[in-house]
Short mmCIF file of C-alpha atoms and ligand atoms in Angstrom, two decimals:
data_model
loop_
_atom_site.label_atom_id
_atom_site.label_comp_id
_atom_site.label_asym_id
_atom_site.label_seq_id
_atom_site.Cartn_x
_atom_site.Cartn_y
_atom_site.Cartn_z
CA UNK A 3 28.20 10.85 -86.32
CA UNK A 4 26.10 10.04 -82.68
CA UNK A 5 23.42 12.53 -82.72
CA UNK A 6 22.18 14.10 -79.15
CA UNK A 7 18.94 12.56 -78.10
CA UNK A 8 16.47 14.20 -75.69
CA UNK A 9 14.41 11.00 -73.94
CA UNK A 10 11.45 12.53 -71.89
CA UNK A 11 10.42 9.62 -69.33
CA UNK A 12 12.39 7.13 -67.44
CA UNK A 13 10.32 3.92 -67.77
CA UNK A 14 10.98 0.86 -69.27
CA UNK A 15 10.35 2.54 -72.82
CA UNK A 16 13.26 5.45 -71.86
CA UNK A 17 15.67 3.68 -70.41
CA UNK A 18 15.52 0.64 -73.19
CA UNK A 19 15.98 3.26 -75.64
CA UNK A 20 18.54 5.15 -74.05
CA UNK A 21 20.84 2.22 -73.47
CA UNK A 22 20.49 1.25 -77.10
CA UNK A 23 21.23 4.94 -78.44
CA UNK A 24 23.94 5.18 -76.28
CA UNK A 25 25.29 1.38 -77.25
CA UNK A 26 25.23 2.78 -80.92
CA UNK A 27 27.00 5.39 -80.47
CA UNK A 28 24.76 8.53 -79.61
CA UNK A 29 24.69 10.93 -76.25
CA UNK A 30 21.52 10.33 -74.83
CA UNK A 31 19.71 11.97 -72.21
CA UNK A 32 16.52 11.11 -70.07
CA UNK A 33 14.66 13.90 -69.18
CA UNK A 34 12.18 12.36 -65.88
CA UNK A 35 9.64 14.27 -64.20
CA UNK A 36 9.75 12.27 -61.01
CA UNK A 37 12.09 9.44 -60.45
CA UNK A 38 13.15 6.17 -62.51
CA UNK A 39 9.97 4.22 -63.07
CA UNK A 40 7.45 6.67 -61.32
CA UNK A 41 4.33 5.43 -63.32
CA UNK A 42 5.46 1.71 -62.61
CA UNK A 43 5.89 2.27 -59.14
CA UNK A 44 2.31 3.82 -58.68
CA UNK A 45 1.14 -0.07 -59.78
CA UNK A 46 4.05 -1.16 -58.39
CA UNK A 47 1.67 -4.28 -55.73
CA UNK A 48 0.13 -5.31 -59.34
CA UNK A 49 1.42 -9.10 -60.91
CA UNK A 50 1.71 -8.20 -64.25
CA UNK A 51 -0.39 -10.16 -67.25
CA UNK A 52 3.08 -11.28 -69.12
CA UNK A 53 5.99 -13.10 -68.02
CA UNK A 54 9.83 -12.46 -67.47
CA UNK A 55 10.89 -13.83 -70.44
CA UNK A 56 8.10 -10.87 -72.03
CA UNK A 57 9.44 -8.09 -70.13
CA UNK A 58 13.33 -8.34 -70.73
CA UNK A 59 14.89 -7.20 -74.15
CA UNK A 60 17.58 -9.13 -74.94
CA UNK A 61 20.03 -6.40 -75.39
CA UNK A 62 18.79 -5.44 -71.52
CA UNK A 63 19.66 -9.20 -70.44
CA UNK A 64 23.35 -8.87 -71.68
CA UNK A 65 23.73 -6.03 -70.57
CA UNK A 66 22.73 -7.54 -66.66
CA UNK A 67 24.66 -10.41 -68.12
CA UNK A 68 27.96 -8.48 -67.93
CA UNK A 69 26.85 -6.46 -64.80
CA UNK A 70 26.71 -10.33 -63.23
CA UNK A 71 22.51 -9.65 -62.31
CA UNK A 72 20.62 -13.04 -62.38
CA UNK A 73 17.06 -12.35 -63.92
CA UNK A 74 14.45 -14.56 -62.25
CA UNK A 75 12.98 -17.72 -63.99
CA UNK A 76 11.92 -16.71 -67.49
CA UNK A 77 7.96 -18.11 -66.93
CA UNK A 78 7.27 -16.23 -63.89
CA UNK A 79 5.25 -13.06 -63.68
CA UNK A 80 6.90 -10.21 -61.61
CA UNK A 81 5.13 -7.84 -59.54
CA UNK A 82 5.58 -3.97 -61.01
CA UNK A 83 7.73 -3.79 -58.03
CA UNK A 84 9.69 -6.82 -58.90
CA UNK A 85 10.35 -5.81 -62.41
CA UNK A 86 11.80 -2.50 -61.19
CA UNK A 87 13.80 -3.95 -58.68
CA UNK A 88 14.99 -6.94 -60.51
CA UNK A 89 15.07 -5.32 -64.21
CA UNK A 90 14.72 -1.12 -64.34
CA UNK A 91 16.75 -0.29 -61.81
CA UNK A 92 19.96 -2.57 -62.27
CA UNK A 93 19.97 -1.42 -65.73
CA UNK A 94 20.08 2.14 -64.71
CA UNK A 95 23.21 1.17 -62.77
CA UNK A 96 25.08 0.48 -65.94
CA UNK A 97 28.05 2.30 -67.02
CA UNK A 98 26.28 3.39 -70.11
CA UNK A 99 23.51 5.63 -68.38
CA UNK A 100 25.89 6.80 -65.57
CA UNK A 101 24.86 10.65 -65.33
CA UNK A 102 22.49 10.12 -68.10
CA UNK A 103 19.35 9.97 -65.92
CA UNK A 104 18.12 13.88 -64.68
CA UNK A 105 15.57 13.22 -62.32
CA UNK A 106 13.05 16.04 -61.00
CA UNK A 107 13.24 17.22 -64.41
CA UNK A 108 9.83 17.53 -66.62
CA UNK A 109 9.56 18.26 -70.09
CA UNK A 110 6.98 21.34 -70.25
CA UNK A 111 6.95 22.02 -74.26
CA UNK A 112 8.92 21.10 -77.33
CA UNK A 113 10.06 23.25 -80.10
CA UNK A 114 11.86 23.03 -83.38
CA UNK A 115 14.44 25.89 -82.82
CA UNK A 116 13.84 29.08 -85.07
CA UNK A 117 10.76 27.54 -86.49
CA UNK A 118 7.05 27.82 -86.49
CA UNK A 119 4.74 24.49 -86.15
CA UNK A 120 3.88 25.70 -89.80
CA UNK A 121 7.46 26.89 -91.00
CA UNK A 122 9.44 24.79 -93.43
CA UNK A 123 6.82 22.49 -93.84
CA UNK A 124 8.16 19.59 -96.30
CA UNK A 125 11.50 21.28 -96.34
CA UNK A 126 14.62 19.27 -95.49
CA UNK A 127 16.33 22.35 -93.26
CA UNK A 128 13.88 21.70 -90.79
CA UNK A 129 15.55 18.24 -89.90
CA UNK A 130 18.67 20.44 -89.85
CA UNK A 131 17.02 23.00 -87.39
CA UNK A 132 17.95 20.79 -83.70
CA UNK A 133 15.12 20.74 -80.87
CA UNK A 134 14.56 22.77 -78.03
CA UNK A 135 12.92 21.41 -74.24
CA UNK A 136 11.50 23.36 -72.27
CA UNK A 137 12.39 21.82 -69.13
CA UNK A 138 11.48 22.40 -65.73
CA UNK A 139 13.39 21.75 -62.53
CA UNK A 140 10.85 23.12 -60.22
CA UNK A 141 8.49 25.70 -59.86
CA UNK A 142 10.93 28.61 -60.26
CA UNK A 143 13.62 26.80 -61.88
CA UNK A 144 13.28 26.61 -66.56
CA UNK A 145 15.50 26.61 -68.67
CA UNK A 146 15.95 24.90 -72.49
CA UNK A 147 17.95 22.09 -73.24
CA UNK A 148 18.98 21.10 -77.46
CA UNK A 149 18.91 17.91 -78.89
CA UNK A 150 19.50 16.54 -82.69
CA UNK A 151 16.55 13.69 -81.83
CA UNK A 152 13.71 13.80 -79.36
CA UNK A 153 12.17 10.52 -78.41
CA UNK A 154 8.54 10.72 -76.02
CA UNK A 155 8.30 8.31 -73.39
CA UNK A 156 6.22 10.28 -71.21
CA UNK A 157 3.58 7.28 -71.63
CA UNK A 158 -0.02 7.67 -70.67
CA UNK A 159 -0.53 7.12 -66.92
CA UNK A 160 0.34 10.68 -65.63
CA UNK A 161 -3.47 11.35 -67.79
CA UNK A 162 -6.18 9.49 -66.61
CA UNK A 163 -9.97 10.06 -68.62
CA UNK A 164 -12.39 11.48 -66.20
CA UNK A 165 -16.17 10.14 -64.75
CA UNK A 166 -18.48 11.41 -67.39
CA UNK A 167 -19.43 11.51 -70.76
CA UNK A 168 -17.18 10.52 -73.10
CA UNK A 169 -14.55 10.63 -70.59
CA UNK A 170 -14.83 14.31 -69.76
CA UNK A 171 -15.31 15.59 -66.22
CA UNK A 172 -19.23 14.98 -64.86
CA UNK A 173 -20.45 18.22 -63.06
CA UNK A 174 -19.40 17.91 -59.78
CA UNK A 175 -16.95 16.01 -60.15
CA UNK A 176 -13.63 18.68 -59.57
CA UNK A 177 -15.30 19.42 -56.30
CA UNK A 178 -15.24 15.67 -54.81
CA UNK A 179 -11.97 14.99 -56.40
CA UNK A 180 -10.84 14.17 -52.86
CA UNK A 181 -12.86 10.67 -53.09
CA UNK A 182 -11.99 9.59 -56.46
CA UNK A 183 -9.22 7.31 -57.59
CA UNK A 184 -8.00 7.66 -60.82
CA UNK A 185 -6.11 4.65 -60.47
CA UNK A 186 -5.17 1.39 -59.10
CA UNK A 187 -5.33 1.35 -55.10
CA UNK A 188 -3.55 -1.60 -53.31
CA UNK A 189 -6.57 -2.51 -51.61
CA UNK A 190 -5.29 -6.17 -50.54
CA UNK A 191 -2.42 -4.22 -48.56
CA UNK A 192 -1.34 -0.86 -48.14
CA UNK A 193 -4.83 0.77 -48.77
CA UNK A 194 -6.80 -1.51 -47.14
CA UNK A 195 -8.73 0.76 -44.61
CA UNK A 196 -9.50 3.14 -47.20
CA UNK A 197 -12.05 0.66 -48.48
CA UNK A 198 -12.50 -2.31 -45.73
CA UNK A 199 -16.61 -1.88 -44.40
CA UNK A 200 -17.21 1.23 -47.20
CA UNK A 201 -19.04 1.71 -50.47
CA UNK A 202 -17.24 1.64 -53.43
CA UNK A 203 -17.92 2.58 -56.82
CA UNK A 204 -15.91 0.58 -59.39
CA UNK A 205 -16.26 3.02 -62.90
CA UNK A 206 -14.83 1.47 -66.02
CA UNK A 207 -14.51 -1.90 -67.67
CA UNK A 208 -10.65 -2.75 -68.26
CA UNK A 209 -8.59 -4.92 -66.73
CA UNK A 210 -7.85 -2.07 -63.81
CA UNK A 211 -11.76 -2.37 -63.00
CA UNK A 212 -11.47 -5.68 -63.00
CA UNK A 213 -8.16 -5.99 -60.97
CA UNK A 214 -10.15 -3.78 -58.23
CA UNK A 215 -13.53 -5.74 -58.66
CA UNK A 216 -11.63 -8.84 -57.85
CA UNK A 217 -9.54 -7.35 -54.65
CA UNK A 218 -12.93 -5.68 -53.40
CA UNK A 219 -14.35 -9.29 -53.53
CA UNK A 220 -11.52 -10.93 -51.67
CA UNK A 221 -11.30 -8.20 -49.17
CA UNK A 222 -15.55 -8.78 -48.22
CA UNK A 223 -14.08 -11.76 -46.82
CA UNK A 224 -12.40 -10.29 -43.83
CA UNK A 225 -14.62 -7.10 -44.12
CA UNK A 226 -18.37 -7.95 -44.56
CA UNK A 227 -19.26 -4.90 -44.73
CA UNK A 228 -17.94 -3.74 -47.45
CA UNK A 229 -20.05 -3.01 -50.49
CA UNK A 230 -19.34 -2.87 -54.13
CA UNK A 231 -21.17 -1.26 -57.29
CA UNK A 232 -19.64 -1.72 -60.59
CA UNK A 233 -20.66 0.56 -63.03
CA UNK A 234 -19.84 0.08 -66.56
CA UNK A 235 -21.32 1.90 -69.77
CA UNK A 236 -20.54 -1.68 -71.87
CA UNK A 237 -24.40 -3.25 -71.53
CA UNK A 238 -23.29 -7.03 -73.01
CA UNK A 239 -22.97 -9.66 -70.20
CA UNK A 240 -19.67 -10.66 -71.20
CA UNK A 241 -17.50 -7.71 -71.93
CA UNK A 242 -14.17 -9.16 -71.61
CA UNK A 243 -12.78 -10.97 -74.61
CA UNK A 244 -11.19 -14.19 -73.83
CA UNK A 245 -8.78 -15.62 -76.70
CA UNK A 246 -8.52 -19.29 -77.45
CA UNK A 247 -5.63 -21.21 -75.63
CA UNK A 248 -4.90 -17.29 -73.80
CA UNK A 249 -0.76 -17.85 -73.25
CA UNK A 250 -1.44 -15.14 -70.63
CA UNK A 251 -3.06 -17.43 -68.23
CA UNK A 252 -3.65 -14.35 -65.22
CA UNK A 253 -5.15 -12.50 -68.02
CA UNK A 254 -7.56 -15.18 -69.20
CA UNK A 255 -8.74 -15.54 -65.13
CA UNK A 256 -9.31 -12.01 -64.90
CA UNK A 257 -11.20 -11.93 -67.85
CA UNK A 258 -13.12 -14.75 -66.80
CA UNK A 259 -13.99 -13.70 -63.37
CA UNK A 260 -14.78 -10.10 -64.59
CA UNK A 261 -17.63 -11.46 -66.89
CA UNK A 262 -18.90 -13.60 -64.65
CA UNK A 263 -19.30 -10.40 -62.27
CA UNK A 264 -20.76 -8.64 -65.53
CA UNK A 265 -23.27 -11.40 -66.21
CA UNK A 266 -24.36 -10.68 -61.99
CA UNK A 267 -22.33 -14.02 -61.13
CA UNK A 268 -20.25 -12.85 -58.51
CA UNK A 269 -21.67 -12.43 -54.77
CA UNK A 270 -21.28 -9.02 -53.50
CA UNK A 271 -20.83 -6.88 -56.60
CA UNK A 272 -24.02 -4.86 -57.26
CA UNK A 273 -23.56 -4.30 -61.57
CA UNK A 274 -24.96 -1.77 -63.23
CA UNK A 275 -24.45 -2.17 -67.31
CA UNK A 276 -25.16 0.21 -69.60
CA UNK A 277 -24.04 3.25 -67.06
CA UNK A 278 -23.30 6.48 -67.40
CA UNK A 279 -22.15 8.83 -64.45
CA UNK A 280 -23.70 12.28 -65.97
CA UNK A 281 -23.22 14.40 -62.47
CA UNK A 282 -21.48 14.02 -59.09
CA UNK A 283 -22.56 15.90 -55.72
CA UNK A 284 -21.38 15.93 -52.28
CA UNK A 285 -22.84 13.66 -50.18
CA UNK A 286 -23.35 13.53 -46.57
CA UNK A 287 -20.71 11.95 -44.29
CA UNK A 288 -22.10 8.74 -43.97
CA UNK A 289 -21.55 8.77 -47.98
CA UNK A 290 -19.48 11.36 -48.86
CA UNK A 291 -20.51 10.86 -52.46
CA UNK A 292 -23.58 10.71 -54.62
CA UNK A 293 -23.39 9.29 -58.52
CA UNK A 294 -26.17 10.49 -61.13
CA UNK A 295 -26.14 7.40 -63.32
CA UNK A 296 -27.88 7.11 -67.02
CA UNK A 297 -28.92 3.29 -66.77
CA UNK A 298 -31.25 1.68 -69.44
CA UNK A 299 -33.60 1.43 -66.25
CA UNK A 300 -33.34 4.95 -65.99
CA UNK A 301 -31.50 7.38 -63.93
CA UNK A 302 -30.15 5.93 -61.03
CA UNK A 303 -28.19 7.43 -57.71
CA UNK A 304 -25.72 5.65 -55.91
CA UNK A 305 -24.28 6.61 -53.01
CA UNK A 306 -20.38 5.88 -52.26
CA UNK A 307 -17.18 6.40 -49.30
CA UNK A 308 -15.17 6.11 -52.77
CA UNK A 309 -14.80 6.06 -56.40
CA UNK A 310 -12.47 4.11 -58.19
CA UNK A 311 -12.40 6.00 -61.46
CA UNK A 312 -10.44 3.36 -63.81
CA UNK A 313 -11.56 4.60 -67.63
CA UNK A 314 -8.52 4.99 -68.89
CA UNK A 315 -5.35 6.72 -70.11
CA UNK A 316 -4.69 9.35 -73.00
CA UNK A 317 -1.52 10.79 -74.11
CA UNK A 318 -0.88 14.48 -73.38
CA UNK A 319 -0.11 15.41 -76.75
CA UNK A 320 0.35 19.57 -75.42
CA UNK A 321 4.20 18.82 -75.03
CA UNK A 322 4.23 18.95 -78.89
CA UNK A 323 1.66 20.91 -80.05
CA UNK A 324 4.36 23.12 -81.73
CA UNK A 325 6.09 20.38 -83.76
CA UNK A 326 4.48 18.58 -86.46
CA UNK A 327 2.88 15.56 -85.62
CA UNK A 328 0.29 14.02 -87.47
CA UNK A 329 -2.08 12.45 -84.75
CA UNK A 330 -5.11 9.44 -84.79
CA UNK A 331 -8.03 11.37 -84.39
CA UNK A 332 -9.57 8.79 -82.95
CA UNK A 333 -6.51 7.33 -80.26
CA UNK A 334 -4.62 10.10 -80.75
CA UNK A 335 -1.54 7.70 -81.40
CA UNK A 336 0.77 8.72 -84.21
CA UNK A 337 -0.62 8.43 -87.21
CA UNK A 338 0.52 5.55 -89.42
CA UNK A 339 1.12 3.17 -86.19
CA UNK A 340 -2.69 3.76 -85.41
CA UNK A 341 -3.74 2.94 -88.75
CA UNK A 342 -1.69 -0.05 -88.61
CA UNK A 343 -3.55 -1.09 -85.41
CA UNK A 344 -6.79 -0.62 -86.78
CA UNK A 345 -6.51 -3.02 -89.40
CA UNK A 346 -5.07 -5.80 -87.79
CA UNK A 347 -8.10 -5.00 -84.95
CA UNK A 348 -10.65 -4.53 -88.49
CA UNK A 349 -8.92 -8.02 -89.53
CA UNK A 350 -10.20 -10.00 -86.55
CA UNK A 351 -7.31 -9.47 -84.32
CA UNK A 352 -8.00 -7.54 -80.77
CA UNK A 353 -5.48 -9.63 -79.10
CA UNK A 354 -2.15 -7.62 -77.85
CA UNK A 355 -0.08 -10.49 -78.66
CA UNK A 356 -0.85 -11.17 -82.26
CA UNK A 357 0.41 -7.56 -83.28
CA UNK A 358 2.87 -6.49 -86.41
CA UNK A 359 4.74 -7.34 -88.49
CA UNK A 360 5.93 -3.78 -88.19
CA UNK A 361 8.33 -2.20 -91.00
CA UNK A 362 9.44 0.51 -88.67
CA UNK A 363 7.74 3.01 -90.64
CA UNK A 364 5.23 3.11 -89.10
CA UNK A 365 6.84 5.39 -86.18
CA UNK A 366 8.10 7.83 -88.26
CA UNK A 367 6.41 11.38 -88.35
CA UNK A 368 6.11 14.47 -90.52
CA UNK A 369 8.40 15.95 -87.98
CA UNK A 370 11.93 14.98 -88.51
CA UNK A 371 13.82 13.27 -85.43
CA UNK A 372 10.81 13.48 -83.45
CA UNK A 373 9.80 9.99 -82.20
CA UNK A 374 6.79 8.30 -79.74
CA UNK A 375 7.31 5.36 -78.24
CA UNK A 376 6.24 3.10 -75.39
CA UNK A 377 3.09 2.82 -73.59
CA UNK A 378 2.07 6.48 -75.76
CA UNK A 379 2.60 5.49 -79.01
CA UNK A 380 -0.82 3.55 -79.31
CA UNK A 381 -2.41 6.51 -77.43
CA UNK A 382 -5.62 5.84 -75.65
CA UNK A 383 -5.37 1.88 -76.75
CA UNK A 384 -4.18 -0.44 -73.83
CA UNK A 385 -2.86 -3.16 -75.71
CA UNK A 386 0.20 -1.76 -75.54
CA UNK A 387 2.98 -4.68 -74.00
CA UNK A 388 6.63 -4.53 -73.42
CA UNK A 389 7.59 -7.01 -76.20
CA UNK A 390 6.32 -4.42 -78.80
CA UNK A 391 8.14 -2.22 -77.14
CA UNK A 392 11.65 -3.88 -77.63
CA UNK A 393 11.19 -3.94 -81.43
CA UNK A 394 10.24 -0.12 -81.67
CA UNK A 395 13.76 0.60 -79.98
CA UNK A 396 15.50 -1.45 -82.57
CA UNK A 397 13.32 0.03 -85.20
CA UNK A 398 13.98 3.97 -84.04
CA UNK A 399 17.72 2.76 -83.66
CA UNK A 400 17.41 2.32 -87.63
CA UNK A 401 15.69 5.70 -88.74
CA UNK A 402 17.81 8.15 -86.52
CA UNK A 403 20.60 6.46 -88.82
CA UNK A 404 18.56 7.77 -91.82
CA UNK A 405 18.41 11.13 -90.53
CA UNK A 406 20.14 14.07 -92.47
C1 LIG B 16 -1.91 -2.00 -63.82
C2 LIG B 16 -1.07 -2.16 -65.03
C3 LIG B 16 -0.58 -3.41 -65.37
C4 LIG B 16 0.21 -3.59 -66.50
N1 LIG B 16 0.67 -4.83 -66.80
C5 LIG B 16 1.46 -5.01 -67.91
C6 LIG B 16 1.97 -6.30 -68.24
O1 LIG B 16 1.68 -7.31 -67.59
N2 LIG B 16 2.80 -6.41 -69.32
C7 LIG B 16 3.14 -5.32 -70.10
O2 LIG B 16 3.90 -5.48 -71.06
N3 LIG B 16 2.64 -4.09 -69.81
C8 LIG B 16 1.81 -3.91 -68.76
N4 LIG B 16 1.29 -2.67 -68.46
C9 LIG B 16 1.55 -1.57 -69.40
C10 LIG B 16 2.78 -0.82 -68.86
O3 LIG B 16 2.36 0.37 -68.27
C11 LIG B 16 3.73 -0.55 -69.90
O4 LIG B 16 4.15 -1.74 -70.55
C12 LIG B 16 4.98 0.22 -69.45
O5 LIG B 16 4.92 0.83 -68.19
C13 LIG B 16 5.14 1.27 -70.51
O6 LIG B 16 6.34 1.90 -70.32
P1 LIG B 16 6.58 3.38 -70.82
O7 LIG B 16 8.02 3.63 -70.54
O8 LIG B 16 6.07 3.56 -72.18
O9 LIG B 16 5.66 4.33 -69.90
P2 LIG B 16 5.63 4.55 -68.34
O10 LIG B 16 6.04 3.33 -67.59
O11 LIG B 16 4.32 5.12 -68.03
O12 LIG B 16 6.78 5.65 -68.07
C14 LIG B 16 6.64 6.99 -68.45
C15 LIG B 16 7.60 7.85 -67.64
O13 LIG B 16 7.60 9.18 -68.17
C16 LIG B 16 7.61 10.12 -67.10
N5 LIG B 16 7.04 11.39 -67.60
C17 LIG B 16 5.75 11.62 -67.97
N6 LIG B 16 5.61 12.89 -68.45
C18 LIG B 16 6.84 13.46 -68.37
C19 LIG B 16 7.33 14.75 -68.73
N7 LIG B 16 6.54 15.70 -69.27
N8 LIG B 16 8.64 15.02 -68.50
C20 LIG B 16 9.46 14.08 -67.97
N9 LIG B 16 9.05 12.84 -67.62
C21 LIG B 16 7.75 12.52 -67.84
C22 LIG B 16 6.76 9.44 -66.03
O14 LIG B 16 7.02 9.98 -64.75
C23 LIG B 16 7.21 7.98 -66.17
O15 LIG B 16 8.34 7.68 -65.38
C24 LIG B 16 0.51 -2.48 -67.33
C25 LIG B 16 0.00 -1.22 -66.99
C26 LIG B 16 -0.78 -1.06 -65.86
C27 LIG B 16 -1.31 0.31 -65.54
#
């Protein structure tokens, strides 16, 4: 019998999932705090690393298929835009999500329904016991919703890591909140002026830091002005891995130009390796900001008009703190999925395309019917890419058929 599925989070993980539940012969619905691909949209002027043909499931291109939507060529990389408007947002005009998409709506807490996190523990009438949301509609507006299956899509954008230590807040830093950037800016358009003839402090060393480093540089060209200071707490000259015959050929250039700014190749980026911010204070207006940096040369201040605070992503594991979920430690990924990444990274691997087999098992929990998937099930790891994501659907698709 179709069970009902709760799906918190209307991004590519979501809405893959819910057209598959709903193919197979479940009632699911999405459960989305802001609207259909919010987190997407936020990178939206970004070319992403992989290409069409890495981005589509194949049960999403029949379904197009039928709708008579033409995908673009399979080699090209889309925009985050472009894969919303050419992918995402079709597919949530198919006849199999109609009314299945509640917008507006954010999942606050989750709840097994007349039972404790501890209750029941190992005991098969938990799995009988359904689900209950918490949702909220609006400041004034809560109510619960029941489901048979929950599945958490929520991914790990909405929860950036902060400036200091260990990715908790510096002193300071609340108060000049106002100046930092906890993401991706679109500095080559819309944002421009926010950075054209200004300081900039780049924190972090991903391929977000390295995205921005790389704008900042082509935007000194029409604004001399403009300074850059990279600060990263990685000391080797070379801190992006590059991987033989890379078939992600953007990802291979970042990488390449991001360690040549590491190594102090790159004309107009001032690098500091080895840094830690360890407090923030107000500057004056000329620089409304002042970094305390741990350097090995000592402690160092910088001055900046901005901050572009790109360390990261966690999960917000609070929306089930009251089910039972074992968690990494470590990523804070489920459990069994992060040990599974760890030893293929142990192994050698470290490359995001050379991931799996997978058995399926490896998504299953303590807590019955309770599922992470997407961008949040490897937790704080970025490696996470929309091909994996397409066999976790199938794979979930296969245990909620298991279930009591
Ligand atoms: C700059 C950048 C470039 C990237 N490039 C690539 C690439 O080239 N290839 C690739 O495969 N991947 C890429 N990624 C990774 C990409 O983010 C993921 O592949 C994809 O977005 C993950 O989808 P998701 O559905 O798991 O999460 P998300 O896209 O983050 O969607 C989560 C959704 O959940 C909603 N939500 C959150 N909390 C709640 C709540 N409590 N209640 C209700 N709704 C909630 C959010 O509003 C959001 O809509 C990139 C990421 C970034 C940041």
């Amino acid at each position: 019998m179709g069970k009902r599925i709760a799906i918190i989070g209307a991004g590519p993980a979501g809405i893959e999932m819910a057209l598959a539940a709903m193919e197979a012969g479940h009632e699911a619905v999405i459960y989305e705090r802001g609207s259909v691909a919010d987190n997407i949209h936020l990178w939206g002027f970004v070319r992403m690393f992989s290409p069409w043909r890495m981005n589509v499931s194949s049960h999403g291109a029949r379904l197009l298929e039928e709708m008579g939507v033409d995908l673009p060529p399979e080699d090209e990389c889309p925009t985050g835009r472009e894969f919303i408007e050419s992918y995402l947002e079709p597919l949530t005009r198919h006849d199999l999500l109609h009314g299945r998409i509640e917008e507006g709506v954010e999942v606050a807490a989750i709840a097994r329904k007349h039972a404790l996190k501890h209750e029941l523990l190992g005991d098969p009438e938990r799995a009988r016991r359904p689900f209950v949301l918490l949702l909220q509609r609006g400041p004034a507006e809560e109510e619960y919703a029941v489901a048979d299956v929950v599945i958490d899509c929520s991914g790990v954008f909405g929860n950036h890591r902060w400036l200091g230590e260990g990715g908790i807040q510096a002193p300071g830093e609340k108060r000049i909140q106002r100046f930092v950037d906890y993401r991706l800016r679109d500095i080559r358009g819309r944002d421009r002026e926010l950075f054209a003839g200004k300081t900039t402090a780049v924190v972090g060393h991903g391929y977000s830091a390295a995205t921005a480093l790389q704008d900042l540089v082509e935007l000194r060209q029409s604004a001399p002005d403009t300074r850059i200071v990279w600060l990263l707490r990685e000391d080797s000259p070379s801190p992006y891995p590059r991987f033989a015959n890379d078939p992600l050929r953007s990802r291979d250039e970042l990488a390449g130009f991001a360690n040549r700014a590491a190594g102090g190749g790159v004309t107009g980026i001032e690098v500091h390796r080895g840094a830690q911010v360890v407090m923030v204070e107000q500057g004056d207006e000329n620089n409304p900001m002042v970094l305390f940096v741990d350097t090995p040369d000592g402690e160092k201040r910088i001055k900046a008009d901005r901050v572009l605070g790109l360390a990261g992503y966690e999960p917000d594991n609070s929306l089930y703190r009251e089910l039972q979920v074992h968690e990494c430690y470590a990523s804070l990924g489920p459990m069994k999925l992060a040990a599974a990444l760890l030893a293929e990274e142990s192994a050698g691997g470290g490359d995001c395309l050379k991931q799996g087999p997978r058995t399926g098992a490896e998504l299953t929990n303590p807590e019955p019917g309770f599922f992470i998937l997407g961008a949040k099930s490897y937790g704080t790891r970025s490696t996470f890419l929309l091909t994996v994501l397409h066999q976790q659907v199938e794979d979930v698709l296969k245990l909620i058929d298991s279930l009591p």
